[in-house]
Tab-separated table of C-alpha atoms in Angstrom:
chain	number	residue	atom	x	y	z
A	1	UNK	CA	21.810	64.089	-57.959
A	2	UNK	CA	25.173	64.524	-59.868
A	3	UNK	CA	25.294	63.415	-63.336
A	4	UNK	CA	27.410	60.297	-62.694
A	5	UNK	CA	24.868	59.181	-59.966
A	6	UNK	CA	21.981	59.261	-62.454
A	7	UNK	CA	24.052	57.382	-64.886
A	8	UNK	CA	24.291	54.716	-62.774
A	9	UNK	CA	20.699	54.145	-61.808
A	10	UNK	CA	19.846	54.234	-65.089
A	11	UNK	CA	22.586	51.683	-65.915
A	12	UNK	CA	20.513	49.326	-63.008
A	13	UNK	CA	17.170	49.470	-65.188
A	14	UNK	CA	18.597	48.860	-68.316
A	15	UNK	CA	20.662	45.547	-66.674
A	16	UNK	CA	17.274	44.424	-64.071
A	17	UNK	CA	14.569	44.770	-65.807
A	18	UNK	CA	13.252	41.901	-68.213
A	19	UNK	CA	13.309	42.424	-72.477
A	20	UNK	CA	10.500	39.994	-74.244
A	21	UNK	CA	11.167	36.509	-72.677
A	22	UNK	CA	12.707	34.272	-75.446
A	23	UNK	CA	11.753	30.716	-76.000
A	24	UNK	CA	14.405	28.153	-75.791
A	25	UNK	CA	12.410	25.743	-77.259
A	26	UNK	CA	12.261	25.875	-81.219
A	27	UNK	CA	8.659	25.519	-83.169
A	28	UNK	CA	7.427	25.067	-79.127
A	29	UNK	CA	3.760	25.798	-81.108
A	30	UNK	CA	3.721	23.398	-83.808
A	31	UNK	CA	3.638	26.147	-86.870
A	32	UNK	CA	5.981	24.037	-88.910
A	33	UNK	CA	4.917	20.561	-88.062
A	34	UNK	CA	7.882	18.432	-86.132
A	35	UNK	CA	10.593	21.158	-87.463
A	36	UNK	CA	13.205	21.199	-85.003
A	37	UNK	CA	11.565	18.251	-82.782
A	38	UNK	CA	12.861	14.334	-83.409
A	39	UNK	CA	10.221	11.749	-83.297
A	40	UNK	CA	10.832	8.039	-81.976
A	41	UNK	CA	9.409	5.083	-81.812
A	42	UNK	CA	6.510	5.436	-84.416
A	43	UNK	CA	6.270	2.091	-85.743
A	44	UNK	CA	4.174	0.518	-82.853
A	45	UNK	CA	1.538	2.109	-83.619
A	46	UNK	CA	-0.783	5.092	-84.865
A	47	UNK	CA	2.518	8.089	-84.920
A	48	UNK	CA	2.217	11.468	-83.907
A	49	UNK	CA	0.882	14.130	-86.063
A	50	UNK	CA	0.419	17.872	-86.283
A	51	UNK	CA	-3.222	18.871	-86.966
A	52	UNK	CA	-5.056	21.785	-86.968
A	53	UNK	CA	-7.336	23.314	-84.479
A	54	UNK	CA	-10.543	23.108	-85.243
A	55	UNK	CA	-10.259	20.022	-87.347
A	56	UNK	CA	-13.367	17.767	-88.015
A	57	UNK	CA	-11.419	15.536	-90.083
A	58	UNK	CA	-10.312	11.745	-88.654
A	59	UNK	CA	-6.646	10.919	-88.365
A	60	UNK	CA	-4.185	11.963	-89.439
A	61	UNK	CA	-5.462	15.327	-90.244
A	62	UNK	CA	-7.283	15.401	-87.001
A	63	UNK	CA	-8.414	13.776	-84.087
A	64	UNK	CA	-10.416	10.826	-85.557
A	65	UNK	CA	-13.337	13.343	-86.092
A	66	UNK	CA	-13.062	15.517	-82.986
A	67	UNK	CA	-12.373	19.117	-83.627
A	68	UNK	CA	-9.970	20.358	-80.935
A	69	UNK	CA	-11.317	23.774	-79.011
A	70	UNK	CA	-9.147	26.597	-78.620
A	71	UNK	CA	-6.466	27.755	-76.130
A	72	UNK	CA	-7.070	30.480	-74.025
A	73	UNK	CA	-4.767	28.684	-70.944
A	74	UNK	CA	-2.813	30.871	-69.094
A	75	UNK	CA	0.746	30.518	-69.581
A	76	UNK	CA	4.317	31.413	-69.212
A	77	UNK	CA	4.945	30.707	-72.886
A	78	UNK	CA	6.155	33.799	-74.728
A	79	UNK	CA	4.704	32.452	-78.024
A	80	UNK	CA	0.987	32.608	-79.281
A	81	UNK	CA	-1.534	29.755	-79.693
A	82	UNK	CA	-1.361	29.535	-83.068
A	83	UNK	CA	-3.196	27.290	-85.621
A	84	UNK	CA	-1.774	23.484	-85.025
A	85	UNK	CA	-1.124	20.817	-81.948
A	86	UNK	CA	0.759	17.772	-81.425
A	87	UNK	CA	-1.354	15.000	-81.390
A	88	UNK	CA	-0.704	11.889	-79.798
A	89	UNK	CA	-2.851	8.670	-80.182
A	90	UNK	CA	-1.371	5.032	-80.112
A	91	UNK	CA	-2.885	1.967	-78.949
A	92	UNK	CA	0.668	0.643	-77.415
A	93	UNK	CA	2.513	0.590	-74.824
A	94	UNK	CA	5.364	1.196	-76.472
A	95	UNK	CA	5.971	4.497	-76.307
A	96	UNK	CA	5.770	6.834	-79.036
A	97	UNK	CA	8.338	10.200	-78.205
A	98	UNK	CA	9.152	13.636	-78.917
A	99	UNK	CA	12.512	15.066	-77.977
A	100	UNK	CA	14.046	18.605	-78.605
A	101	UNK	CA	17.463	19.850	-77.180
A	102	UNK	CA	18.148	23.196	-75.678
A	103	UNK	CA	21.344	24.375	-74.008
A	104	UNK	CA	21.473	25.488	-70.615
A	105	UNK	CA	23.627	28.298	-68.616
A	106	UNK	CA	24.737	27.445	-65.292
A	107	UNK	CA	23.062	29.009	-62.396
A	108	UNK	CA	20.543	30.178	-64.236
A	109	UNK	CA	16.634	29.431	-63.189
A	110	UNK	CA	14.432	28.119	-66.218
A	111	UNK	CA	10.356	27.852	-66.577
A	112	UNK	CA	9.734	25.017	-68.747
A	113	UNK	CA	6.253	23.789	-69.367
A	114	UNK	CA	3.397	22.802	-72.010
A	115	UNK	CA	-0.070	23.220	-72.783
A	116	UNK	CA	-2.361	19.346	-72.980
A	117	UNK	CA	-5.246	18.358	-73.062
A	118	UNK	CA	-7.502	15.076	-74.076
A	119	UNK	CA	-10.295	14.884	-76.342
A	120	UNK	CA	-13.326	13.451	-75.192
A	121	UNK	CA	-13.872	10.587	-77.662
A	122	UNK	CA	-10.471	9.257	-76.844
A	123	UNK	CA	-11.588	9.617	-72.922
A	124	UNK	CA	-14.576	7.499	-73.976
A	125	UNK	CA	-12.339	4.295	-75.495
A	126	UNK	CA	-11.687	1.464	-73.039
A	127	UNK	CA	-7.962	1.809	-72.076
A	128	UNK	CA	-6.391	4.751	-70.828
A	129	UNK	CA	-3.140	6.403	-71.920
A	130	UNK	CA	-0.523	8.045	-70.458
A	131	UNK	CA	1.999	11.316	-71.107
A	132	UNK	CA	5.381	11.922	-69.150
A	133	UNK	CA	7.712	14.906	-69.667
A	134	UNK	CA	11.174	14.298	-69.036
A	135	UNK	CA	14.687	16.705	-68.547
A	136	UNK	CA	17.476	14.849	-69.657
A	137	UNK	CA	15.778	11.330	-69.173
A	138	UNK	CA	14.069	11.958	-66.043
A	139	UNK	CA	10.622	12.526	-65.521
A	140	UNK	CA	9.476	16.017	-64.322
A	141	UNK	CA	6.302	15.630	-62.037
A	142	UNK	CA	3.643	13.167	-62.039
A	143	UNK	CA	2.773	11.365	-65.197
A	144	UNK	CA	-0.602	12.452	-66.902
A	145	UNK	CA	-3.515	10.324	-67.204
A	146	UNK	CA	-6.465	10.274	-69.627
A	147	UNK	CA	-9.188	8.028	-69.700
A	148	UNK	CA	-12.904	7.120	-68.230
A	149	UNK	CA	-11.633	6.683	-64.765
A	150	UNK	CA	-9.792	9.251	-62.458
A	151	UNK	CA	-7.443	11.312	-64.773
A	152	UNK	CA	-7.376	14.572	-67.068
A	153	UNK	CA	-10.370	16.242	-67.412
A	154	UNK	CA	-12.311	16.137	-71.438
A	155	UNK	CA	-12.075	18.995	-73.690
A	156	UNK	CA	-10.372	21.551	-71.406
A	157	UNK	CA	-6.426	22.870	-71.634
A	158	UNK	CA	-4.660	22.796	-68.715
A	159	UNK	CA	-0.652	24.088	-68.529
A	160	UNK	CA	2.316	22.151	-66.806
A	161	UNK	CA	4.925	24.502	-65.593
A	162	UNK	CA	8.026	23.685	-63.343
A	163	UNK	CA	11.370	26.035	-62.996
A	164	UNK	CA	14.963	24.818	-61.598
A	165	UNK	CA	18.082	26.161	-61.457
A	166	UNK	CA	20.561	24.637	-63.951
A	167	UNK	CA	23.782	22.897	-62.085
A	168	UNK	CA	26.079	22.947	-65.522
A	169	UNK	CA	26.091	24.491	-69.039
A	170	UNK	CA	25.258	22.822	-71.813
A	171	UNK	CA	22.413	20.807	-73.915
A	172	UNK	CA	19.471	19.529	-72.152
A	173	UNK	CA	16.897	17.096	-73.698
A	174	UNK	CA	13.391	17.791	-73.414
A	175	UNK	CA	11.374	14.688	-74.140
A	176	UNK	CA	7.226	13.276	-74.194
A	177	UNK	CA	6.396	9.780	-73.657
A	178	UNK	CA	3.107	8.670	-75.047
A	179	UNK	CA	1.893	5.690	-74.209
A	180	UNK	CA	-1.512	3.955	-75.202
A	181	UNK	CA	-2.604	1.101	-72.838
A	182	UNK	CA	-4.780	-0.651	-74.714
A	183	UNK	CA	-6.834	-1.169	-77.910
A	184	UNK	CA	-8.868	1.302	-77.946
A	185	UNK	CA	-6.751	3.993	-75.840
A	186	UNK	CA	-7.201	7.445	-75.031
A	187	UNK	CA	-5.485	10.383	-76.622
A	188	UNK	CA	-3.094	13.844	-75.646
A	189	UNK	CA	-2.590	17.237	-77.583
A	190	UNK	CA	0.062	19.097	-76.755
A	191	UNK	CA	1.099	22.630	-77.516
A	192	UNK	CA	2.909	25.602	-76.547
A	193	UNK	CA	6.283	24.027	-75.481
A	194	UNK	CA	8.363	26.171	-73.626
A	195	UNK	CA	11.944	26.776	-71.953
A	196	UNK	CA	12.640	30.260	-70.820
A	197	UNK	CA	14.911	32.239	-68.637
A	198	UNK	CA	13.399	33.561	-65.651
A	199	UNK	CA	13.761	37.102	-64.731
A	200	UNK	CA	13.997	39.117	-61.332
A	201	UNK	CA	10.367	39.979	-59.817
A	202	UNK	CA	9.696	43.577	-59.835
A	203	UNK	CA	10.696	43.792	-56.068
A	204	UNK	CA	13.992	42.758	-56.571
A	205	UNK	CA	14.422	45.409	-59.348
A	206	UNK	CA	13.223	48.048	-56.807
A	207	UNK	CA	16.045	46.828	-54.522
A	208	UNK	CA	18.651	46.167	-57.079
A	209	UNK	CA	17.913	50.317	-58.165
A	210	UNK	CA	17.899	51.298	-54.666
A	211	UNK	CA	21.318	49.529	-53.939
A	212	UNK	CA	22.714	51.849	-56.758
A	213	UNK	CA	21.154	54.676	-55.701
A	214	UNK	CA	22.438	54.500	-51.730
A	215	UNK	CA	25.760	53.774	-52.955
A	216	UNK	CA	25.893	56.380	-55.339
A	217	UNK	CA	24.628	58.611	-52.622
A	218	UNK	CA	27.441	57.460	-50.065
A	219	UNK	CA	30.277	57.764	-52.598
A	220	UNK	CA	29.309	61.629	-52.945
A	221	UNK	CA	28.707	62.187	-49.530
A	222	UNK	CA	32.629	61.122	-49.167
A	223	UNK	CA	33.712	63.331	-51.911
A	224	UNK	CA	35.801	65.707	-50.764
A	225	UNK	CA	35.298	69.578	-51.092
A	226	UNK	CA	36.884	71.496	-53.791
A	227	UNK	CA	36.735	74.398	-51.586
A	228	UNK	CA	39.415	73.383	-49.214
A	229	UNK	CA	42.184	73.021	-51.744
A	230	UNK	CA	41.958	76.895	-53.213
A	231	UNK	CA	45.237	78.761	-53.722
């Protein structure tokens, strides 16, 4: 293979295959509390908080006595557990939110997704309470549910993941709605929040590379021989 032709393929690795996903989403784990997430409509009721895993305090610097197990979930996230959650727990139905903005490239496909799960004393209360995930102000899947009838499962992390193709550049709002239906209502923790480009499977790198190599191939294969030109 001439030198040229080598070049090229190697060109075709560096360009297909993936570098460490990066998360668009910014403090998607909670390290620094709400940094870089805006919270709304907290004066209803009991407002959001960051606590730590773990936690046998009651609110707010845990969930009303009920430490909160760890995260082994399997995920697309590209960023570790860590040591916090979001934790929602309101008695109202007005909703209490969490929104974060990203920005978007055209025609690119995104995983977005997040880590929940419900603790078991808030399953126990009387009312349930509900969690939707919204893109831009519409609501991404089926609503989750937590309380003593049908809904999310006690004391076990489960991931949400969905992936689209984006239509336009620019910002995109990613937003939570927590509502509590009742006095006493069940309770969410969130964590992990993430938005990330996705990246070819390892097939299509194998055909990307072999679509450099055959044309590399062809091009010499046309290249005419020095031979026939001597003096």
């Amino acid at each position: 293979m001439s030198k040229k032709i080598a070049f090229a393929v190697v060109a075709a690795l560096t360009v297909a295959a993936p570098a460490s996903a990066q998360n668009l989403v910014t403090n998607g784990s909670f390290e620094s509390g709400f940094g870089g997430w805006l919270l709304g409509n907290v004066g209803g009721g009991t407002a959001p908080v960051v606590i730590p895993y773990g936690s046998p305090s009651g609110y707010p610097g845990g969930a009303f006595g009920e430490p909160i197990g760890p995260n082994a979930v399997m995920t697309l996230s590209p960023d570790p557990t860590g040591a916090n959650v979001a934790y929602f727990s309101s008695d109202t139905a007005n909703p209490d939110s969490l929104t974060q903005t990203i920005n978007l490239v055209a025609g690119t496909t995104y995983n977005i997704g997040f880590d929940y799960y419900a603790p078991a004393n808030g399953i126990a209360n009387p009312n349930d309470a509900t969690l939707a995930f919204l893109i831009n102000g519409l609501s991404v899947g089926s609503t989750l549910t937590a309380g003593s009838g049908a809904g999310t499962p006690a004391q076990t992390w489960f991931n949400f993941n969905t992936s689209f193709v984006a239509m336009a550049s620019g910002p995109a709002s990613l937003t939570f709605e927590f509502r509590g239906l009742g006095v006493t209502a069940a309770d969410f923790a969130i964590d992990r929040v993430y938005a990330i480009a996705a990246v070819p499977e390892p097939a299509a790198w194998g055909m990307m590379i072999g679509g450099f190599g055959m044309a590399g191939m062809a091009v010499r294969r046309r290249r005419p021989s020095k031979v026939a030109y001597a003096a």
